[in-house]
PDB file of C-alpha atoms in Angstrom:
ATOM      1  CA  MET A   1     110.135 132.672  14.018  1.00  0.00           C
ATOM      2  CA  ALA A   2     111.887 133.356  17.349  1.00  0.00           C
ATOM      3  CA  LYS A   3     110.488 131.260  20.223  1.00  0.00           C
ATOM      4  CA  LEU A   4     110.878 130.883  23.997  1.00  0.00           C
ATOM      5  CA  LEU A   5     109.606 127.980  26.108  1.00  0.00           C
ATOM      6  CA  ILE A   6     108.621 128.472  29.779  1.00  0.00           C
ATOM      7  CA  LYS A   7     110.116 125.701  31.975  1.00  0.00           C
ATOM      8  CA  THR A   8     108.883 126.726  35.444  1.00  0.00           C
ATOM      9  CA  GLU A   9     106.466 124.347  37.189  1.00  0.00           C
ATOM     10  CA  GLY A  10     102.860 125.373  36.747  1.00  0.00           C
ATOM     11  CA  LEU A  11     103.660 127.272  33.542  1.00  0.00           C
ATOM     12  CA  GLU A  12     105.839 124.625  31.890  1.00  0.00           C
ATOM     13  CA  ASN A  13     105.758 124.041  28.150  1.00  0.00           C
ATOM     14  CA  THR A  14     104.071 127.391  27.500  1.00  0.00           C
ATOM     15  CA  LEU A  15     105.398 128.545  24.120  1.00  0.00           C
ATOM     16  CA  ILE A  16     106.030 132.241  23.413  1.00  0.00           C
ATOM     17  CA  GLU A  17     106.384 132.981  19.697  1.00  0.00           C
ATOM     18  CA  LEU A  18     107.741 136.490  19.159  1.00  0.00           C
ATOM     19  CA  ARG A  19     106.464 138.898  16.544  1.00  0.00           C
ATOM     20  CA  LEU A  20     108.615 141.370  14.597  1.00  0.00           C
ATOM     21  CA  GLY A  21     109.222 144.492  16.662  1.00  0.00           C
ATOM     22  CA  ILE A  22     108.667 144.930  20.403  1.00  0.00           C
ATOM     23  CA  ASN A  23     107.211 142.110  22.531  1.00  0.00           C
ATOM     24  CA  ARG A  24     106.521 142.974  26.201  1.00  0.00           C
ATOM     25  CA  LEU A  25     106.411 140.212  28.825  1.00  0.00           C
ATOM     26  CA  GLY A  26     104.828 140.648  32.251  1.00  0.00           C
ATOM     27  CA  ARG A  27     102.031 139.856  34.707  1.00  0.00           C
ATOM     28  CA  SER A  28      99.753 142.627  33.419  1.00  0.00           C
ATOM     29  CA  ALA A  29      96.967 141.970  30.931  1.00  0.00           C
ATOM     30  CA  ASP A  30      98.477 144.869  28.940  1.00  0.00           C
ATOM     31  CA  ALA A  31     101.620 142.818  28.231  1.00  0.00           C
ATOM     32  CA  ASP A  32     101.950 141.222  24.785  1.00  0.00           C
ATOM     33  CA  PHE A  33     102.635 137.901  26.536  1.00  0.00           C
ATOM     34  CA  GLN A  34     101.126 137.583  30.010  1.00  0.00           C
ATOM     35  CA  ILE A  35     103.056 135.503  32.583  1.00  0.00           C
ATOM     36  CA  ASN A  36     100.914 135.150  35.696  1.00  0.00           C
ATOM     37  CA  HIS A  37     103.509 134.643  38.439  1.00  0.00           C
ATOM     38  CA  ALA A  38     104.060 136.535  41.706  1.00  0.00           C
ATOM     39  CA  THR A  39     107.768 137.224  40.996  1.00  0.00           C
ATOM     40  CA  VAL A  40     107.096 138.708  37.537  1.00  0.00           C
ATOM     41  CA  SER A  41     106.494 142.476  37.336  1.00  0.00           C
ATOM     42  CA  SER A  42     103.475 143.958  35.549  1.00  0.00           C
ATOM     43  CA  LEU A  43     105.687 144.858  32.589  1.00  0.00           C
ATOM     44  CA  HIS A  44     108.865 142.937  33.360  1.00  0.00           C
ATOM     45  CA  CYS A  45     110.936 143.092  30.159  1.00  0.00           C
ATOM     46  CA  GLU A  46     110.707 143.501  26.423  1.00  0.00           C
ATOM     47  CA  LEU A  47     112.123 141.402  23.602  1.00  0.00           C
ATOM     48  CA  VAL A  48     112.774 143.246  20.336  1.00  0.00           C
ATOM     49  CA  LEU A  49     112.760 140.924  17.329  1.00  0.00           C
ATOM     50  CA  ARG A  50     114.788 142.318  14.422  1.00  0.00           C
ATOM     51  CA  ASP A  51     116.411 140.933  11.272  1.00  0.00           C
ATOM     52  CA  SER A  52     119.661 140.496  13.206  1.00  0.00           C
ATOM     53  CA  GLY A  53     118.138 138.643  16.202  1.00  0.00           C
ATOM     54  CA  VAL A  54     116.480 139.335  19.552  1.00  0.00           C
ATOM     55  CA  LEU A  55     117.392 142.204  21.889  1.00  0.00           C
ATOM     56  CA  LEU A  56     116.385 141.837  25.581  1.00  0.00           C
ATOM     57  CA  ARG A  57     115.661 144.909  27.750  1.00  0.00           C
ATOM     58  CA  ASP A  58     114.700 144.870  31.447  1.00  0.00           C
ATOM     59  CA  LEU A  59     111.840 147.304  32.227  1.00  0.00           C
ATOM     60  CA  GLU A  60     112.871 148.285  35.770  1.00  0.00           C
ATOM     61  CA  SER A  61     111.482 144.982  37.069  1.00  0.00           C
ATOM     62  CA  THR A  62     111.260 144.377  40.847  1.00  0.00           C
ATOM     63  CA  ASN A  63     112.874 140.926  40.905  1.00  0.00           C
ATOM     64  CA  GLY A  64     115.258 141.383  37.989  1.00  0.00           C
ATOM     65  CA  THR A  65     115.944 139.835  34.597  1.00  0.00           C
ATOM     66  CA  PHE A  66     118.686 137.197  34.286  1.00  0.00           C
ATOM     67  CA  LEU A  67     120.415 135.570  31.335  1.00  0.00           C
ATOM     68  CA  ASN A  68     122.206 132.310  32.197  1.00  0.00           C
ATOM     69  CA  ASN A  69     121.846 133.371  35.874  1.00  0.00           C
ATOM     70  CA  GLN A  70     123.591 136.721  35.280  1.00  0.00           C
ATOM     71  CA  PRO A  71     121.574 139.907  35.929  1.00  0.00           C
ATOM     72  CA  VAL A  72     121.157 141.976  32.763  1.00  0.00           C
ATOM     73  CA  ARG A  73     119.619 145.305  31.783  1.00  0.00           C
ATOM     74  CA  GLU A  74     120.110 144.827  28.037  1.00  0.00           C
ATOM     75  CA  ALA A  75     121.552 141.913  26.053  1.00  0.00           C
ATOM     76  CA  GLU A  76     121.352 139.999  22.763  1.00  0.00           C
ATOM     77  CA  LEU A  77     119.758 136.558  23.053  1.00  0.00           C
ATOM     78  CA  SER A  78     121.162 133.357  21.574  1.00  0.00           C
ATOM     79  CA  ALA A  79     119.470 129.985  21.081  1.00  0.00           C
ATOM     80  CA  GLY A  80     120.019 127.631  24.022  1.00  0.00           C
ATOM     81  CA  GLN A  81     120.331 130.344  26.678  1.00  0.00           C
ATOM     82  CA  THR A  82     118.185 130.405  29.836  1.00  0.00           C
ATOM     83  CA  LEU A  83     116.222 133.595  30.449  1.00  0.00           C
ATOM     84  CA  ARG A  84     114.832 134.138  33.953  1.00  0.00           C
ATOM     85  CA  LEU A  85     112.206 136.709  34.922  1.00  0.00           C
ATOM     86  CA  GLY A  86     112.087 136.711  38.731  1.00  0.00           C
ATOM     87  CA  ASP A  87     111.670 132.972  39.434  1.00  0.00           C
ATOM     88  CA  VAL A  88     110.237 132.071  36.007  1.00  0.00           C
ATOM     89  CA  GLU A  89     112.689 130.302  33.674  1.00  0.00           C
ATOM     90  CA  LEU A  90     112.405 130.346  29.899  1.00  0.00           C
ATOM     91  CA  LEU A  91     114.497 128.473  27.349  1.00  0.00           C
ATOM     92  CA  VAL A  92     115.537 130.533  24.302  1.00  0.00           C
ATOM     93  CA  ASP A  93     114.600 128.074  21.560  1.00  0.00           C
ATOM     94  CA  ASN A  94     115.152 130.233  18.467  1.00  0.00           C
ATOM     95  CA  THR A  95     116.114 133.848  17.712  1.00  0.00           C
ATOM     96  CA  GLU A  96     115.547 133.944  13.948  1.00  0.00           C
ATOM     97  CA  ALA A  97     113.115 136.336  12.260  1.00  0.00           C
ATOM     98  CA  ASN A  98     111.620 134.521   9.292  1.00  0.00           C
ATOM     99  CA  VAL A  99     109.692 136.894   7.043  1.00  0.00           C
ATOM    100  CA  ALA A 100     107.325 135.401   4.482  1.00  0.00           C
ATOM    101  CA  ILE A 101     107.280 137.545   1.329  1.00  0.00           C
ATOM    102  CA  PRO A 102     103.829 137.430  -0.272  1.00  0.00           C
ATOM    103  CA  LYS A 103     103.381 136.339  -3.866  1.00  0.00           C
ATOM    104  CA  PHE A 104     101.548 138.800  -6.079  1.00  0.00           C
ATOM    105  CA  ALA A 105      99.041 137.447  -8.559  1.00  0.00           C
ATOM    106  CA  ASN A 106     100.076 137.954 -12.173  1.00  0.00           C
ATOM    107  CA  THR A 107      96.986 138.138 -14.338  1.00  0.00           C
ATOM    108  CA  GLU A 108      98.774 138.683 -17.641  1.00  0.00           C
ATOM    109  CA  LEU A 109     102.295 138.686 -18.998  1.00  0.00           C
ATOM    110  CA  PRO A 110     103.628 142.128 -19.952  1.00  0.00           C
ATOM    111  CA  ALA A 111     104.537 143.055 -23.501  1.00  0.00           C
ATOM    112  CA  PRO A 112     108.240 143.451 -24.362  1.00  0.00           C
ATOM    113  CA  PRO A 113     109.740 146.857 -23.495  1.00  0.00           C
ATOM    114  CA  VAL A 114     109.878 149.514 -26.213  1.00  0.00           C
ATOM    115  CA  VAL A 115     112.731 151.984 -26.834  1.00  0.00           C
ATOM    116  CA  LYS A 116     111.498 155.578 -26.817  1.00  0.00           C
ATOM    117  CA  ALA A 117     112.637 158.325 -29.201  1.00  0.00           C
ATOM    118  CA  ASP A 118     115.137 159.713 -26.648  1.00  0.00           C
ATOM    119  CA  GLY A 119     116.844 156.304 -26.342  1.00  0.00           C
ATOM    120  CA  ASP A 120     115.354 155.368 -22.959  1.00  0.00           C
ATOM    121  CA  MET A 121     113.381 152.166 -22.522  1.00  0.00           C
ATOM    122  CA  ALA A 122     109.627 152.516 -21.977  1.00  0.00           C
ATOM    123  CA  CYS A 123     107.999 150.560 -19.149  1.00  0.00           C
ATOM    124  CA  PRO A 124     106.069 147.499 -20.445  1.00  0.00           C
ATOM    125  CA  ARG A 125     103.070 148.410 -18.258  1.00  0.00           C
ATOM    126  CA  HIS A 126     103.266 152.230 -18.314  1.00  0.00           C
ATOM    127  CA  ARG A 127     104.293 153.255 -21.841  1.00  0.00           C
ATOM    128  CA  SER A 128     104.776 156.929 -20.958  1.00  0.00           C
ATOM    129  CA  ALA A 129     107.176 156.077 -18.078  1.00  0.00           C
ATOM    130  CA  THR A 130     110.887 155.258 -18.295  1.00  0.00           C
ATOM    131  CA  VAL A 131     112.303 151.951 -17.053  1.00  0.00           C
ATOM    132  CA  THR A 132     114.256 152.596 -13.824  1.00  0.00           C
ATOM    133  CA  HIS A 133     114.390 149.212 -12.014  1.00  0.00           C
ATOM    134  CA  GLN A 134     114.949 145.519 -12.715  1.00  0.00           C
ATOM    135  CA  CYS A 135     114.121 142.323 -10.792  1.00  0.00           C
ATOM    136  CA  THR A 136     117.195 140.374  -9.672  1.00  0.00           C
ATOM    137  CA  HIS A 137     115.270 137.077  -9.988  1.00  0.00           C
ATOM    138  CA  CYS A 138     113.235 137.097 -13.219  1.00  0.00           C
ATOM    139  CA  HIS A 139     115.050 140.140 -14.718  1.00  0.00           C
ATOM    140  CA  GLU A 140     111.776 141.915 -15.518  1.00  0.00           C
ATOM    141  CA  VAL A 141     112.245 145.661 -16.094  1.00  0.00           C
ATOM    142  CA  MET A 142     109.819 148.240 -14.721  1.00  0.00           C
ATOM    143  CA  CYS A 143     109.226 151.876 -13.819  1.00  0.00           C
ATOM    144  CA  PHE A 144     108.983 153.279 -10.290  1.00  0.00           C
ATOM    145  CA  ALA A 145     105.167 152.955 -10.242  1.00  0.00           C
ATOM    146  CA  CYS A 146     105.269 149.189 -10.928  1.00  0.00           C
ATOM    147  CA  ILE A 147     107.199 148.278  -7.762  1.00  0.00           C
ATOM    148  CA  HIS A 148     105.364 146.590  -4.878  1.00  0.00           C
ATOM    149  CA  ARG A 149     106.624 147.971  -1.537  1.00  0.00           C
ATOM    150  CA  LEU A 150     106.523 145.965   1.685  1.00  0.00           C
ATOM    151  CA  ARG A 151     107.387 147.599   5.004  1.00  0.00           C
ATOM    152  CA  ARG A 152     108.074 145.270   7.922  1.00  0.00           C
ATOM    153  CA  LYS A 153     106.167 145.970  11.109  1.00  0.00           C
ATOM    154  CA  GLY A 154     108.486 147.647  13.607  1.00  0.00           C
ATOM    155  CA  GLY A 155     111.293 147.894  11.043  1.00  0.00           C
ATOM    156  CA  GLN A 156     112.787 150.804   9.142  1.00  0.00           C
ATOM    157  CA  LYS A 157     113.650 149.110   5.869  1.00  0.00           C
ATOM    158  CA  THR A 158     111.176 148.918   2.953  1.00  0.00           C
ATOM    159  CA  LEU A 159     111.421 145.951   0.573  1.00  0.00           C
ATOM    160  CA  ASN A 160     111.053 146.713  -3.146  1.00  0.00           C
ATOM    161  CA  LEU A 161     109.441 143.680  -4.797  1.00  0.00           C
ATOM    162  CA  CYS A 162     108.794 142.603  -8.386  1.00  0.00           C
ATOM    163  CA  PRO A 163     105.109 142.598  -9.493  1.00  0.00           C
ATOM    164  CA  ILE A 164     105.768 139.443 -11.547  1.00  0.00           C
ATOM    165  CA  CYS A 165     107.645 137.057  -9.216  1.00  0.00           C
ATOM    166  CA  SER A 166     107.959 138.982  -5.885  1.00  0.00           C
ATOM    167  CA  GLY A 167     111.756 138.962  -6.238  1.00  0.00           C
ATOM    168  CA  THR A 168     113.972 141.789  -5.020  1.00  0.00           C
ATOM    169  CA  VAL A 169     114.024 144.873  -7.260  1.00  0.00           C
ATOM    170  CA  GLU A 170     117.109 147.041  -7.764  1.00  0.00           C
ATOM    171  CA  ILE A 171     117.606 150.382  -9.479  1.00  0.00           C
ATOM    172  CA  LEU A 172     118.737 150.025 -13.082  1.00  0.00           C
ATOM    173  CA  GLY A 173     120.291 153.433 -13.456  1.00  0.00           C
ATOM    174  CA  GLY A 174     117.428 154.672 -15.601  1.00  0.00           C
ATOM    175  CA  ALA A 175     116.534 157.627 -13.418  1.00  0.00           C
ATOM    176  CA  PRO A 176     115.161 160.587 -15.370  1.00  0.00           C
ATOM    177  CA  LYS A 177     117.855 162.476 -17.224  1.00  0.00           C
ATOM    178  CA  PRO A 178     118.406 166.160 -16.512  1.00  0.00           C
ATOM    179  CA  ALA A 179     116.578 168.442 -18.919  1.00  0.00           C
ATOM    180  CA  LYS A 180     118.572 169.389 -22.013  1.00  0.00           C
ATOM    181  CA  ARG A 181     119.642 173.039 -22.192  1.00  0.00           C
ATOM    182  CA  SER A 182     118.549 175.089 -25.142  1.00  0.00           C
ATOM    183  CA  VAL A 183     120.993 176.706 -27.572  1.00  0.00           C
ATOM    184  CA  PHE A 184     120.012 180.120 -26.174  1.00  0.00           C
ATOM    185  CA  ALA A 185     120.926 179.041 -22.635  1.00  0.00           C
ATOM    186  CA  ARG A 186     124.365 177.820 -23.749  1.00  0.00           C
ATOM    187  CA  VAL A 187     124.986 181.060 -25.742  1.00  0.00           C
ATOM    188  CA  GLY A 188     123.959 183.065 -22.656  1.00  0.00           C
ATOM    189  CA  GLU A 189     126.507 181.250 -20.495  1.00  0.00           C
ATOM    190  CA  THR A 190     129.230 181.895 -23.126  1.00  0.00           C
ATOM    191  CA  VAL A 191     128.446 185.626 -23.162  1.00  0.00           C
ATOM    192  CA  LYS A 192     128.561 185.753 -19.321  1.00  0.00           C
ATOM    193  CA  LEU A 193     131.930 183.989 -19.285  1.00  0.00           C
ATOM    194  CA  ALA A 194     133.362 186.358 -21.892  1.00  0.00           C
ATOM    195  CA  PHE A 195     132.057 189.347 -19.934  1.00  0.00           C
ATOM    196  CA  LYS A 196     133.729 188.135 -16.711  1.00  0.00           C
ATOM    197  CA  ARG A 197     137.065 187.710 -18.542  1.00  0.00           C
ATOM    198  CA  THR A 198     136.771 191.253 -19.913  1.00  0.00           C
ATOM    199  CA  VAL A 199     136.143 192.651 -16.443  1.00  0.00           C
ATOM    200  CA  ASN A 200     139.146 190.785 -15.019  1.00  0.00           C
ATOM    201  CA  LEU A 201     141.409 192.134 -17.787  1.00  0.00           C
ATOM    202  CA  ASP A 202     140.379 195.731 -16.989  1.00  0.00           C
ATOM    203  CA  LYS A 203     141.465 195.420 -13.329  1.00  0.00           C
TER     204      LYS A 203
END
């Protein structure tokens, strides 16, 4: 997980390990990570940890936010850079967001899928449902109800996970088919089309 190490005397070797989403740094007890120093504002800056890295935003601090001694309002962090809040220096140790995907307990192995009368494959766990997804790891097939969904805190994307191995699940193309039209509906459309042609000929 993304980490910063405070180097300033009196606070040295204090490790800040960021969480996914917004992390506010400042002197206030309301900050996610409190830095008790006179040159640090109550809410000095925020670090947004995302899949792509860490975004730094200054929060109208009194003594400024600096990255490699350059004043910044907003910037992407990289490992090895020096972040300074007022007179407090921090080393950017890591900017990676490692997400641990939980393993789901599998109490019993599912039965093989069954082909329904309409040609679609029935879900091994929900016989009345149609198979719509497949795991990219163990290749287990499943219906929409089988999928485990994991939403990352502070993120927009939802992970679709296999109930067997916790692998990534992708759509199989087995979405419900449109309802078949009756013979009467097709005859009705034919009559309407013929009627329109007749009207056009009369003009």
